[in-house]
mmCIF file of C-alpha atoms in Angstrom:
data_model
loop_
_atom_site.group_PDB
_atom_site.id
_atom_site.type_symbol
_atom_site.label_atom_id
_atom_site.label_comp_id
_atom_site.label_asym_id
_atom_site.label_seq_id
_atom_site.Cartn_x
_atom_site.Cartn_y
_atom_site.Cartn_z
ATOM 1 C CA LEU A 1 143.461 81.929 110.157
ATOM 2 C CA VAL A 2 144.067 78.868 107.939
ATOM 3 C CA GLY A 3 141.331 76.959 109.762
ATOM 4 C CA GLN A 4 138.830 79.819 109.381
ATOM 5 C CA ILE A 5 139.572 80.069 105.627
ATOM 6 C CA SER A 6 139.296 76.363 105.187
ATOM 7 C CA THR A 7 135.929 76.409 106.990
ATOM 8 C CA VAL A 8 134.590 79.133 104.776
ATOM 9 C CA VAL A 9 135.711 77.345 101.652
ATOM 10 C CA LEU A 10 134.194 74.015 102.783
ATOM 11 C CA VAL A 11 130.911 75.747 103.614
ATOM 12 C CA ALA A 12 130.811 77.335 100.217
ATOM 13 C CA VAL A 13 131.539 74.006 98.473
ATOM 14 C CA GLY A 14 128.826 72.404 100.677
ATOM 15 C CA LEU A 15 126.267 75.062 99.694
ATOM 16 C CA PHE A 16 127.231 74.705 96.027
ATOM 17 C CA TRP A 17 126.851 70.903 96.281
ATOM 18 C CA ILE A 18 123.303 70.885 97.792
ATOM 19 C CA PRO A 19 121.501 71.052 94.411
ATOM 20 C CA LEU A 20 123.498 68.073 93.026
ATOM 21 C CA ILE A 21 122.417 65.697 95.842
ATOM 22 C CA LYS A 22 119.035 64.991 94.240
ATOM 23 C CA HIS A 23 120.852 63.724 91.090
ATOM 24 C CA VAL A 24 122.701 61.014 93.040
ATOM 25 C CA SER A 25 119.735 59.598 94.979
ATOM 26 C CA ASP A 26 116.298 60.351 96.226
ATOM 27 C CA ALA A 27 117.219 59.179 99.686
ATOM 28 C CA LEU A 28 119.709 61.085 101.845
ATOM 29 C CA TYR A 29 121.041 57.900 103.378
ATOM 30 C CA VAL A 30 121.799 56.280 99.979
ATOM 31 C CA TYR A 31 123.476 59.473 98.871
ATOM 32 C CA LEU A 32 125.733 59.589 101.878
ATOM 33 C CA GLN A 33 126.626 55.913 101.388
ATOM 34 C CA ASN A 34 127.417 56.607 97.688
ATOM 35 C CA VAL A 35 129.721 59.501 98.492
ATOM 36 C CA GLN A 36 131.374 57.465 101.261
ATOM 37 C CA ALA A 37 131.995 54.595 98.873
ATOM 38 C CA TYR A 38 133.848 56.971 96.523
ATOM 39 C CA ILE A 39 136.006 58.644 99.272
ATOM 40 C CA ALA A 40 136.845 55.866 101.722
ATOM 41 C CA PRO A 41 138.640 53.215 99.477
ATOM 42 C CA PRO A 42 141.702 55.266 98.667
ATOM 43 C CA VAL A 43 142.143 56.258 102.331
ATOM 44 C CA SER A 44 141.650 52.711 103.483
ATOM 45 C CA ALA A 45 144.078 51.332 100.949
ATOM 46 C CA VAL A 46 146.798 53.779 101.998
ATOM 47 C CA PHE A 47 146.196 53.126 105.689
ATOM 48 C CA LEU A 48 146.134 49.332 105.468
ATOM 49 C CA VAL A 49 149.009 48.908 103.053
ATOM 50 C CA GLY A 50 150.988 51.519 104.968
ATOM 51 C CA ILE A 51 150.798 49.732 108.285
ATOM 52 C CA CYS A 52 151.205 46.236 106.808
ATOM 53 C CA TRP A 53 154.052 46.821 104.324
ATOM 54 C CA ARG A 54 157.125 48.733 105.245
ATOM 55 C CA ARG A 55 158.079 49.366 101.610
ATOM 56 C CA ALA A 56 155.029 51.667 101.070
ATOM 57 C CA ASN A 57 156.212 55.217 100.900
ATOM 58 C CA ALA A 58 154.844 58.768 100.648
ATOM 59 C CA GLN A 59 155.085 58.925 96.908
ATOM 60 C CA GLY A 60 152.942 55.881 96.485
ATOM 61 C CA ALA A 61 150.473 57.084 99.139
ATOM 62 C CA ILE A 62 150.020 60.499 97.572
ATOM 63 C CA THR A 63 149.704 59.077 94.062
ATOM 64 C CA SER A 64 147.162 56.518 95.309
ATOM 65 C CA LEU A 65 145.104 59.166 97.038
ATOM 66 C CA PHE A 66 145.109 61.443 93.969
ATOM 67 C CA VAL A 67 144.173 58.577 91.609
ATOM 68 C CA GLY A 68 141.421 57.429 94.051
ATOM 69 C CA PHE A 69 139.994 60.901 94.386
ATOM 70 C CA ALA A 70 139.948 61.404 90.570
ATOM 71 C CA LEU A 71 138.266 58.080 89.930
ATOM 72 C CA GLY A 72 135.811 58.517 92.778
ATOM 73 C CA MET A 73 134.774 61.967 91.741
ATOM 74 C CA GLY A 74 134.662 60.875 88.085
ATOM 75 C CA LYS A 75 132.229 58.069 89.040
ATOM 76 C CA LEU A 76 130.140 60.539 91.025
ATOM 77 C CA VAL A 77 129.906 62.946 88.010
ATOM 78 C CA LEU A 78 129.090 60.050 85.673
ATOM 79 C CA GLN A 79 126.340 58.950 88.112
ATOM 80 C CA ILE A 80 124.851 62.448 88.240
ATOM 81 C CA TYR A 81 124.748 62.637 84.372
ATOM 82 C CA GLN A 82 123.942 58.937 83.663
ATOM 83 C CA ASP A 83 120.719 59.816 81.853
ATOM 84 C CA CYS A 84 122.711 61.625 79.157
ATOM 85 C CA LEU A 85 125.281 58.823 78.674
ATOM 86 C CA THR A 86 125.439 55.827 76.458
ATOM 87 C CA GLY A 87 127.821 52.907 75.856
ATOM 88 C CA VAL A 88 130.741 52.311 78.093
ATOM 89 C CA TRP A 89 130.199 55.592 79.994
ATOM 90 C CA TYR A 90 126.654 54.536 80.872
ATOM 91 C CA GLU A 91 127.959 51.172 82.019
ATOM 92 C CA CYS A 92 130.521 52.878 84.263
ATOM 93 C CA ALA A 93 127.924 55.252 85.620
ATOM 94 C CA THR A 94 125.504 52.469 86.577
ATOM 95 C CA ILE A 95 127.965 50.191 88.430
ATOM 96 C CA ASN A 96 126.673 49.619 91.979
ATOM 97 C CA PHE A 97 128.446 51.922 94.374
ATOM 98 C CA LEU A 98 129.586 49.048 96.596
ATOM 99 C CA HIS A 99 131.067 47.149 93.679
ATOM 100 C CA PHE A 100 132.759 50.355 92.552
ATOM 101 C CA ALA A 101 134.164 50.839 96.079
ATOM 102 C CA LEU A 102 135.783 47.439 95.919
ATOM 103 C CA LEU A 103 137.246 48.085 92.497
ATOM 104 C CA LEU A 104 138.496 51.487 93.632
ATOM 105 C CA PHE A 105 140.165 49.908 96.692
ATOM 106 C CA GLY A 106 141.952 47.423 94.356
ATOM 107 C CA VAL A 107 143.040 50.077 91.964
ATOM 108 C CA CYS A 108 144.366 52.325 94.758
ATOM 109 C CA THR A 109 146.217 49.371 96.358
ATOM 110 C CA MET A 110 147.843 48.521 93.045
ATOM 111 C CA VAL A 111 148.833 52.184 92.416
ATOM 112 C CA LEU A 112 150.305 52.447 95.880
ATOM 113 C CA VAL A 113 152.398 49.258 95.447
ATOM 114 C CA ILE A 114 153.609 50.039 91.971
ATOM 115 C CA VAL A 115 154.617 53.659 92.665
ATOM 116 C CA SER A 116 156.198 52.615 95.997
ATOM 117 C CA LEU A 117 158.322 50.022 94.205
ATOM 118 C CA LEU A 118 159.340 52.533 91.463
ATOM 119 C CA SER A 119 160.409 55.126 93.975
ATOM 120 C CA PRO A 120 163.146 55.091 96.683
ATOM 121 C CA PRO A 121 162.231 53.353 99.917
ATOM 122 C CA THR A 122 161.812 55.315 103.181
ATOM 123 C CA ALA A 123 164.730 55.213 105.576
ATOM 124 C CA HIS A 124 164.210 52.520 108.237
ATOM 125 C CA ASP A 125 164.792 54.953 111.095
ATOM 126 C CA ARG A 126 161.756 57.000 109.871
ATOM 127 C CA LEU A 127 159.521 53.877 109.939
ATOM 128 C CA VAL A 128 160.121 52.806 113.538
ATOM 129 C CA GLY A 129 156.754 52.337 115.192
ATOM 130 C CA LEU A 130 154.745 53.062 112.000
ATOM 131 C CA THR A 131 154.297 49.601 110.555
ATOM 132 C CA PHE A 132 153.700 46.167 112.047
ATOM 133 C CA ALA A 133 157.218 45.074 110.945
ATOM 134 C CA THR A 134 158.949 48.100 112.565
ATOM 135 C CA THR A 135 157.062 48.055 115.872
ATOM 136 C CA PRO A 136 159.520 47.415 118.744
ATOM 137 C CA ARG A 137 158.793 44.082 120.341
ATOM 138 C CA ARG A 138 159.644 42.800 123.753
ATOM 139 C CA GLU A 139 161.614 39.584 123.607
ATOM 140 C CA SER A 140 161.117 38.389 127.109
ATOM 141 C CA PRO A 141 159.366 35.029 127.781
ATOM 142 C CA THR A 142 156.845 36.846 130.019
ATOM 143 C CA ASP A 143 155.574 38.964 127.236
ATOM 144 C CA SER A 144 152.226 40.271 128.575
ATOM 145 C CA ARG A 145 150.870 41.078 125.069
ATOM 146 C CA ALA A 146 150.237 37.434 123.998
ATOM 147 C CA PRO A 147 146.871 37.056 125.775
ATOM 148 C CA HIS A 148 145.785 40.473 124.480
ATOM 149 C CA CYS A 149 146.775 39.602 120.928
ATOM 150 C CA ARG A 150 144.914 36.307 121.109
ATOM 151 C CA THR A 151 141.790 38.008 122.388
ATOM 152 C CA THR A 152 142.030 40.690 119.712
ATOM 153 C CA GLY A 153 142.443 38.039 117.051
ATOM 154 C CA LEU A 154 139.405 36.066 118.261
ATOM 155 C CA LEU A 155 137.294 39.221 118.434
ATOM 156 C CA THR A 156 138.384 40.135 114.867
ATOM 157 C CA LEU A 157 137.372 36.703 113.658
ATOM 158 C CA GLY A 158 134.013 37.061 115.460
ATOM 159 C CA VAL A 159 133.297 40.411 113.728
ATOM 160 C CA LEU A 160 134.285 39.018 110.344
ATOM 161 C CA ALA A 161 131.961 36.017 110.914
ATOM 162 C CA LEU A 162 129.078 38.260 111.897
ATOM 163 C CA THR A 163 129.697 40.444 108.898
ATOM 164 C CA ALA A 164 129.748 37.442 106.543
ATOM 165 C CA ALA A 165 126.599 36.007 108.145
ATOM 166 C CA ALA A 166 124.793 39.305 107.752
ATOM 167 C CA TRP A 167 125.913 39.590 104.126
ATOM 168 C CA ILE A 168 124.725 36.035 103.321
ATOM 169 C CA TYR A 169 121.424 36.525 105.141
ATOM 170 C CA PHE A 170 120.631 39.800 103.359
ATOM 171 C CA SER A 171 121.893 38.764 99.868
#
């Protein structure tokens, strides 16, 4: 029942949202990229910080997601009404969506870190297997993960190099 109600609500919101699409961009692809740039940074910040830093906690994650959602939707509303704006609001509305995504990621990461440090840490037994630092490791000299980790690292560097090359080429 909850899934059916959620589906109806999301369809209604989607139908309500259709007339607003033309105010964000003339091209559907650019619109989708804009919206993605306002939604993904908070989720990415919570995920990456969460798996890399064992001190991150639920309070920090929820606060970061709420702040990111508010800022992202605020930017989207400003972008829709940018023709009516002046001054600092117009400047905020006209920031490139990719630059805003980077700023939003930074803000969400800072919020997550600050709130996590100001709130009690999560018990260690609840973190086992959730972060890199709490993943059980085999200590034997015949650890079979070493070649896999090396290959994964090299592939990651390759993807980063290709991304940087494409960015430089198309800049």
